[in-house]
């Protein structure tokens, strides 16, 4: 289900002659694919209850996921420059863009049907499609300017968040006061920054002849499987998670995991989302307040997923979140030492 920030670029621009490909980049994509599969398999184990709730949302696993996502988006920028630096090749670009956009729409539809409370409305594929369009417009911008723009894009969520952008129609921007709930949320800010960094690095590599030297490298036989995967990364992305989650589902039928405590999972998920925009002291108090409020809903915490499509429940959850935000802010004002 959750595609959590992880996609590869298999040359959004593509259609490069095989003899002119930089095989090291395909190998790099292949390595990222392996890392992505490891993360998704761990998430699947968590989803079915084989590992502790919230494991992949904290600490090293969270950093791991973000590094993988950043590497794929970085390669999107590199691919744009490699394919279009001498002029945009519109036909292959638009064909590949259409493929990615259709795949993104399909993922949104499937996850909306399967997990309406956390469906993927702007995930990594959506980001790649938008970033590619924006990146093409910036192909003539110098490398140092691209790097500066990247820094601004990455820093923006720390300084420019606003309640004005809280409307769902603007969640794709990434500057709402609180991140919306989704199993894969990769908004324009800050993630477009990784694409800009890839473009800047590619321009510098071209200037110093690094790509020409890389073209002479041929991967040893053990790495050619990674190279093949890197060439077909979009197909791998669309196929691997249904395969992995099906395998874990089969295992769950044969050897069911112990029943999880929904309170633990809810608390960790709340903390993971909250810590994106507030400090740890605030989040601990805030999430405790929210848990108390949710416990009073029909079905309590355990009923959240079961009733995720209930509009009245969603309204009540927003009210609880707003109330707890106000109460926690007041507590911190009254207790400045905390």
Short mmCIF file of C-alpha atoms in Angstrom, two decimals:
data_model
loop_
_atom_site.label_atom_id
_atom_site.label_comp_id
_atom_site.label_asym_id
_atom_site.label_seq_id
_atom_site.Cartn_x
_atom_site.Cartn_y
_atom_site.Cartn_z
CA UNK A 1 0.00 0.00 0.00
CA UNK A 2 2.38 2.62 1.20
CA UNK A 3 4.83 3.69 -1.46
CA UNK A 4 6.48 6.06 1.08
CA UNK A 5 8.64 8.50 -0.86
CA UNK A 6 10.35 5.87 -2.99
CA UNK A 7 10.48 5.98 -6.81
CA UNK A 8 13.14 5.99 -9.36
CA UNK A 9 13.52 7.91 -12.47
CA UNK A 10 14.41 5.48 -15.24
CA UNK A 11 15.17 8.52 -17.35
CA UNK A 12 11.96 10.45 -17.40
CA UNK A 13 13.62 11.71 -20.50
CA UNK A 14 14.79 8.30 -21.74
CA UNK A 15 15.14 6.92 -25.26
CA UNK A 16 18.89 7.45 -25.18
CA UNK A 17 20.84 5.10 -27.46
CA UNK A 18 22.14 2.13 -25.48
CA UNK A 19 25.73 2.83 -26.54
CA UNK A 20 25.49 6.37 -25.20
CA UNK A 21 24.07 5.48 -21.79
CA UNK A 22 26.00 6.12 -18.63
CA UNK A 23 25.76 2.68 -17.13
CA UNK A 24 26.90 3.82 -13.70
CA UNK A 25 23.68 5.82 -13.36
CA UNK A 26 21.60 2.72 -14.11
CA UNK A 27 23.57 0.83 -11.46
CA UNK A 28 22.94 3.66 -8.99
CA UNK A 29 19.20 3.40 -9.67
CA UNK A 30 19.41 -0.34 -9.19
CA UNK A 31 21.06 0.06 -5.79
CA UNK A 32 18.35 2.51 -4.79
CA UNK A 33 15.73 -0.03 -5.92
CA UNK A 34 17.19 -2.64 -3.58
CA UNK A 35 17.14 -0.14 -0.71
CA UNK A 36 13.56 0.78 -1.56
CA UNK A 37 12.46 -2.84 -1.57
CA UNK A 38 14.09 -3.39 1.84
CA UNK A 39 12.24 -0.40 3.27
CA UNK A 40 8.90 -1.39 1.77
CA UNK A 41 9.24 -4.97 2.95
CA UNK A 42 9.90 -3.71 6.48
CA UNK A 43 6.86 -1.43 6.19
CA UNK A 44 4.78 -4.40 5.08
CA UNK A 45 5.92 -6.37 8.12
CA UNK A 46 4.89 -3.43 10.28
CA UNK A 47 1.53 -3.11 8.49
CA UNK A 48 0.69 -6.74 9.24
CA UNK A 49 1.93 -6.55 12.83
CA UNK A 50 5.16 -8.57 12.66
CA UNK A 51 7.26 -5.65 13.95
CA UNK A 52 6.47 -2.85 16.39
CA UNK A 53 4.00 -0.18 15.20
CA UNK A 54 5.58 2.95 13.80
CA UNK A 55 9.02 1.36 13.34
CA UNK A 56 9.56 2.76 9.84
CA UNK A 57 8.37 6.26 10.79
CA UNK A 58 11.12 7.01 13.31
CA UNK A 59 14.86 7.16 13.72
CA UNK A 60 17.13 5.34 11.33
CA UNK A 61 14.32 3.93 9.20
CA UNK A 62 12.87 7.39 8.63
CA UNK A 63 16.31 8.71 7.62
CA UNK A 64 16.79 5.67 5.39
CA UNK A 65 13.51 6.36 3.56
CA UNK A 66 14.31 10.01 3.03
CA UNK A 67 17.79 9.22 1.71
CA UNK A 68 16.35 6.80 -0.83
CA UNK A 69 13.68 9.26 -1.96
CA UNK A 70 16.25 12.03 -2.23
CA UNK A 71 18.55 9.87 -4.33
CA UNK A 72 15.81 9.02 -6.82
CA UNK A 73 14.73 12.65 -7.14
CA UNK A 74 18.37 13.71 -7.50
CA UNK A 75 18.64 11.29 -10.43
CA UNK A 76 15.54 12.85 -12.00
CA UNK A 77 17.45 16.13 -12.16
CA UNK A 78 20.55 14.43 -13.54
CA UNK A 79 18.50 12.67 -16.23
CA UNK A 80 16.79 15.88 -17.31
CA UNK A 81 20.12 17.57 -17.94
CA UNK A 82 21.67 14.54 -19.66
CA UNK A 83 18.78 14.17 -22.09
CA UNK A 84 17.82 17.78 -22.77
CA UNK A 85 20.80 20.05 -22.12
CA UNK A 86 21.24 20.61 -25.86
CA UNK A 87 17.53 21.10 -26.51
CA UNK A 88 14.37 19.52 -25.14
CA UNK A 89 13.48 16.30 -26.96
CA UNK A 90 9.77 16.84 -26.53
CA UNK A 91 8.37 13.60 -27.93
CA UNK A 92 10.22 11.14 -25.65
CA UNK A 93 9.88 13.56 -22.75
CA UNK A 94 6.10 13.86 -23.10
CA UNK A 95 5.65 10.12 -23.62
CA UNK A 96 7.55 9.33 -20.44
CA UNK A 97 5.80 12.12 -18.56
CA UNK A 98 2.41 10.71 -19.59
CA UNK A 99 3.45 7.26 -18.37
CA UNK A 100 4.48 8.61 -14.96
CA UNK A 101 1.36 10.78 -14.65
CA UNK A 102 -0.93 7.85 -15.49
CA UNK A 103 0.89 5.64 -12.99
CA UNK A 104 0.50 8.36 -10.34
CA UNK A 105 -3.23 8.63 -11.05
CA UNK A 106 -3.59 4.85 -10.84
CA UNK A 107 -1.85 4.75 -7.46
CA UNK A 108 -4.11 7.53 -6.17
CA UNK A 109 -7.19 5.62 -7.30
CA UNK A 110 -6.10 2.26 -5.89
CA UNK A 111 -5.04 3.66 -2.53
CA UNK A 112 -8.23 5.76 -2.28
CA UNK A 113 -10.25 2.57 -2.68
CA UNK A 114 -8.04 0.53 -0.34
CA UNK A 115 -7.12 3.06 2.39
CA UNK A 116 -9.28 6.17 1.97
CA UNK A 117 -8.02 7.61 5.26
CA UNK A 118 -4.43 7.76 4.01
CA UNK A 119 -4.59 7.51 0.24
CA UNK A 120 -1.73 8.82 -1.87
CA UNK A 121 -2.92 12.11 -3.36
CA UNK A 122 0.56 13.54 -4.01
CA UNK A 123 3.24 10.93 -3.72
CA UNK A 124 6.62 10.44 -5.32
CA UNK A 125 5.26 9.83 -8.82
CA UNK A 126 3.20 13.00 -8.66
CA UNK A 127 6.32 14.86 -7.51
CA UNK A 128 8.40 13.46 -10.37
CA UNK A 129 5.82 14.50 -12.95
CA UNK A 130 5.57 18.06 -11.62
CA UNK A 131 9.31 18.37 -10.98
CA UNK A 132 10.07 17.27 -14.53
CA UNK A 133 7.84 19.96 -15.99
CA UNK A 134 9.41 22.61 -13.77
CA UNK A 135 12.89 21.25 -14.37
CA UNK A 136 12.55 21.57 -18.15
CA UNK A 137 11.79 25.27 -17.67
CA UNK A 138 15.00 25.68 -15.68
CA UNK A 139 17.39 23.82 -17.99
CA UNK A 140 19.17 27.02 -19.05
CA UNK A 141 19.71 28.23 -15.48
CA UNK A 142 23.40 28.08 -14.34
CA UNK A 143 24.45 25.39 -11.88
CA UNK A 144 25.18 27.73 -8.99
CA UNK A 145 21.79 29.42 -9.34
CA UNK A 146 20.10 26.00 -9.35
CA UNK A 147 21.97 25.05 -6.18
CA UNK A 148 20.83 28.30 -4.52
CA UNK A 149 17.23 27.66 -5.59
CA UNK A 150 17.51 24.15 -4.17
CA UNK A 151 18.59 25.52 -0.81
CA UNK A 152 15.60 27.87 -0.76
CA UNK A 153 13.16 25.12 -1.69
CA UNK A 154 14.50 22.78 0.97
CA UNK A 155 14.45 25.50 3.64
CA UNK A 156 10.98 26.83 2.78
CA UNK A 157 8.95 24.45 5.02
CA UNK A 158 10.91 25.68 8.04
CA UNK A 159 9.96 29.32 7.47
CA UNK A 160 6.97 29.69 5.15
CA UNK A 161 4.26 27.40 6.51
CA UNK A 162 0.85 29.06 6.70
CA UNK A 163 -2.71 28.16 7.63
CA UNK A 164 -3.77 29.88 4.40
CA UNK A 165 -2.38 26.81 2.60
CA UNK A 166 -4.27 24.30 4.76
CA UNK A 167 -6.96 23.76 2.11
CA UNK A 168 -6.69 20.25 0.57
CA UNK A 169 -6.36 21.76 -2.90
CA UNK A 170 -3.00 23.24 -1.88
CA UNK A 171 -1.56 20.34 0.09
CA UNK A 172 0.65 19.47 -2.89
CA UNK A 173 2.65 22.64 -2.21
CA UNK A 174 3.92 21.31 1.14
CA UNK A 175 3.62 24.54 3.12
CA UNK A 176 0.40 23.95 5.08
CA UNK A 177 0.60 24.44 8.83
CA UNK A 178 0.35 20.67 9.46
CA UNK A 179 1.25 17.88 7.05
CA UNK A 180 -1.85 15.98 5.89
CA UNK A 181 -2.15 12.25 6.48
CA UNK A 182 -1.07 10.13 3.53
CA UNK A 183 0.82 6.89 3.05
CA UNK A 184 3.16 8.69 0.65
CA UNK A 185 3.41 12.48 0.85
CA UNK A 186 6.11 14.08 -1.29
CA UNK A 187 5.08 17.72 -1.86
CA UNK A 188 6.80 20.33 -3.99
CA UNK A 189 8.53 21.84 -0.95
CA UNK A 190 11.06 20.58 0.08
CA UNK A 191 11.39 17.64 -2.31
CA UNK A 192 11.82 19.62 -5.54
CA UNK A 193 15.08 20.77 -4.00
CA UNK A 194 16.61 17.31 -4.58
CA UNK A 195 15.77 17.54 -8.29
CA UNK A 196 17.36 20.97 -8.52
CA UNK A 197 20.50 19.65 -6.81
CA UNK A 198 20.64 16.83 -9.36
CA UNK A 199 20.39 19.33 -12.20
CA UNK A 200 23.12 21.49 -10.70
CA UNK A 201 25.42 18.50 -10.19
CA UNK A 202 24.81 17.28 -13.75
CA UNK A 203 25.67 20.69 -15.21
CA UNK A 204 28.92 20.77 -13.24
CA UNK A 205 29.72 17.19 -14.29
CA UNK A 206 29.22 18.15 -17.92
CA UNK A 207 31.43 21.22 -17.56
CA UNK A 208 34.34 19.20 -16.14
CA UNK A 209 33.95 16.20 -18.47
CA UNK A 210 32.94 13.78 -15.71
CA UNK A 211 30.11 12.22 -17.72
CA UNK A 212 32.40 11.53 -20.68
CA UNK A 213 34.77 9.62 -18.39
CA UNK A 214 31.85 7.74 -16.82
CA UNK A 215 30.64 6.53 -20.23
CA UNK A 216 33.75 4.38 -20.58
CA UNK A 217 32.93 2.41 -17.41
CA UNK A 218 31.35 -0.99 -17.81
CA UNK A 219 29.88 -2.65 -14.69
CA UNK A 220 31.23 -6.07 -13.67
CA UNK A 221 28.88 -9.00 -14.09
CA UNK A 222 27.53 -9.01 -10.47
CA UNK A 223 26.29 -5.44 -10.95
CA UNK A 224 24.50 -6.03 -14.24
CA UNK A 225 21.35 -7.17 -12.49
CA UNK A 226 21.26 -3.80 -10.77
CA UNK A 227 21.89 -2.12 -14.10
CA UNK A 228 18.95 -3.95 -15.68
CA UNK A 229 16.69 -2.96 -12.82
CA UNK A 230 17.80 0.64 -13.12
CA UNK A 231 16.79 0.69 -16.77
CA UNK A 232 13.26 -0.46 -15.95
CA UNK A 233 12.74 1.24 -12.62
CA UNK A 234 9.19 2.48 -13.20
CA UNK A 235 7.98 -1.05 -13.92
CA UNK A 236 9.85 -2.32 -10.86
CA UNK A 237 8.23 0.38 -8.72
CA UNK A 238 4.72 -0.50 -9.83
CA UNK A 239 5.19 -4.25 -9.44
CA UNK A 240 7.41 -4.83 -6.42
CA UNK A 241 5.12 -3.62 -3.64
CA UNK A 242 2.06 -5.68 -4.66
CA UNK A 243 4.37 -8.70 -4.80
CA UNK A 244 5.95 -8.03 -1.41
CA UNK A 245 2.70 -7.25 0.37
CA UNK A 246 1.09 -10.37 -1.13
CA UNK A 247 3.92 -12.51 0.22
CA UNK A 248 3.54 -11.02 3.70
CA UNK A 249 -0.25 -11.47 3.50
CA UNK A 250 0.24 -15.17 2.68
CA UNK A 251 2.61 -15.49 5.62
CA UNK A 252 0.00 -13.82 7.85
CA UNK A 253 -2.55 -16.45 6.86
CA UNK A 254 -0.15 -19.27 7.71
CA UNK A 255 1.40 -17.77 10.85
CA UNK A 256 -0.64 -14.77 12.06
CA UNK A 257 1.27 -12.12 14.02
CA UNK A 258 0.22 -11.23 17.57
CA UNK A 259 -2.58 -8.68 17.84
CA UNK A 260 -1.03 -5.18 18.06
CA UNK A 261 -1.95 -2.55 20.63
CA UNK A 262 -3.62 0.20 18.53
CA UNK A 263 -2.73 2.82 21.13
CA UNK A 264 1.01 2.28 20.58
CA UNK A 265 0.71 2.60 16.82
CA UNK A 266 -1.49 5.69 17.08
CA UNK A 267 0.87 7.39 19.51
CA UNK A 268 3.93 6.76 17.34
CA UNK A 269 2.13 7.91 14.18
CA UNK A 270 0.95 11.07 15.92
CA UNK A 271 4.45 11.81 17.19
CA UNK A 272 5.95 11.22 13.74
CA UNK A 273 3.61 13.72 12.08
CA UNK A 274 3.77 16.28 14.86
CA UNK A 275 7.56 16.36 15.12
CA UNK A 276 7.70 17.60 11.51
CA UNK A 277 6.49 21.03 12.61
CA UNK A 278 6.78 21.24 16.43
CA UNK A 279 9.26 20.31 19.16
CA UNK A 280 9.29 17.08 21.16
CA UNK A 281 7.86 18.62 24.34
CA UNK A 282 4.85 19.99 22.47
CA UNK A 283 4.27 16.74 20.58
CA UNK A 284 4.33 14.54 23.69
CA UNK A 285 1.65 16.63 25.37
CA UNK A 286 -0.35 17.18 22.18
CA UNK A 287 -0.48 13.49 21.22
CA UNK A 288 -1.53 12.52 24.74
CA UNK A 289 -4.42 14.99 24.49
CA UNK A 290 -5.42 13.70 21.03
CA UNK A 291 -5.39 10.08 22.25
CA UNK A 292 -7.77 10.99 25.07
CA UNK A 293 -10.11 12.67 22.61
CA UNK A 294 -9.98 9.86 20.07
CA UNK A 295 -10.68 7.27 22.78
CA UNK A 296 -14.13 8.86 23.17
CA UNK A 297 -15.03 8.38 19.49
CA UNK A 298 -17.22 5.41 18.45
CA UNK A 299 -14.88 2.43 18.29
CA UNK A 300 -12.07 4.38 19.96
CA UNK A 301 -8.56 4.26 18.53
CA UNK A 302 -9.10 0.76 17.17
CA UNK A 303 -12.00 2.02 15.05
CA UNK A 304 -10.08 4.77 13.24
CA UNK A 305 -9.13 2.73 10.19
CA UNK A 306 -12.47 0.96 10.15
CA UNK A 307 -14.34 4.28 10.08
CA UNK A 308 -11.83 6.25 8.02
CA UNK A 309 -14.41 7.02 5.34
CA UNK A 310 -16.86 8.50 7.86
CA UNK A 311 -17.07 12.25 7.18
CA UNK A 312 -18.39 13.06 10.64
CA UNK A 313 -15.46 11.22 12.21
CA UNK A 314 -12.99 13.19 10.11
CA UNK A 315 -14.64 16.43 11.20
CA UNK A 316 -14.48 15.36 14.84
CA UNK A 317 -10.79 14.43 14.47
CA UNK A 318 -10.03 17.89 13.11
CA UNK A 319 -11.87 19.44 16.05
CA UNK A 320 -9.91 17.31 18.53
CA UNK A 321 -6.62 18.26 16.85
CA UNK A 322 -7.48 21.97 16.93
CA UNK A 323 -8.56 21.81 20.58
CA UNK A 324 -5.43 19.91 21.63
CA UNK A 325 -3.19 22.32 19.73
CA UNK A 326 -4.69 25.25 21.62
CA UNK A 327 -4.55 23.52 24.98
CA UNK A 328 -0.93 22.44 24.50
CA UNK A 329 0.15 25.91 23.42
CA UNK A 330 -1.47 27.35 26.54
CA UNK A 331 0.26 24.77 28.73
CA UNK A 332 3.63 25.70 27.28
CA UNK A 333 2.97 29.40 27.83
CA UNK A 334 2.10 28.69 31.44
CA UNK A 335 5.18 26.48 31.87
CA UNK A 336 7.97 28.21 29.93
CA UNK A 337 10.67 26.00 31.51
CA UNK A 338 9.22 23.03 29.64
#
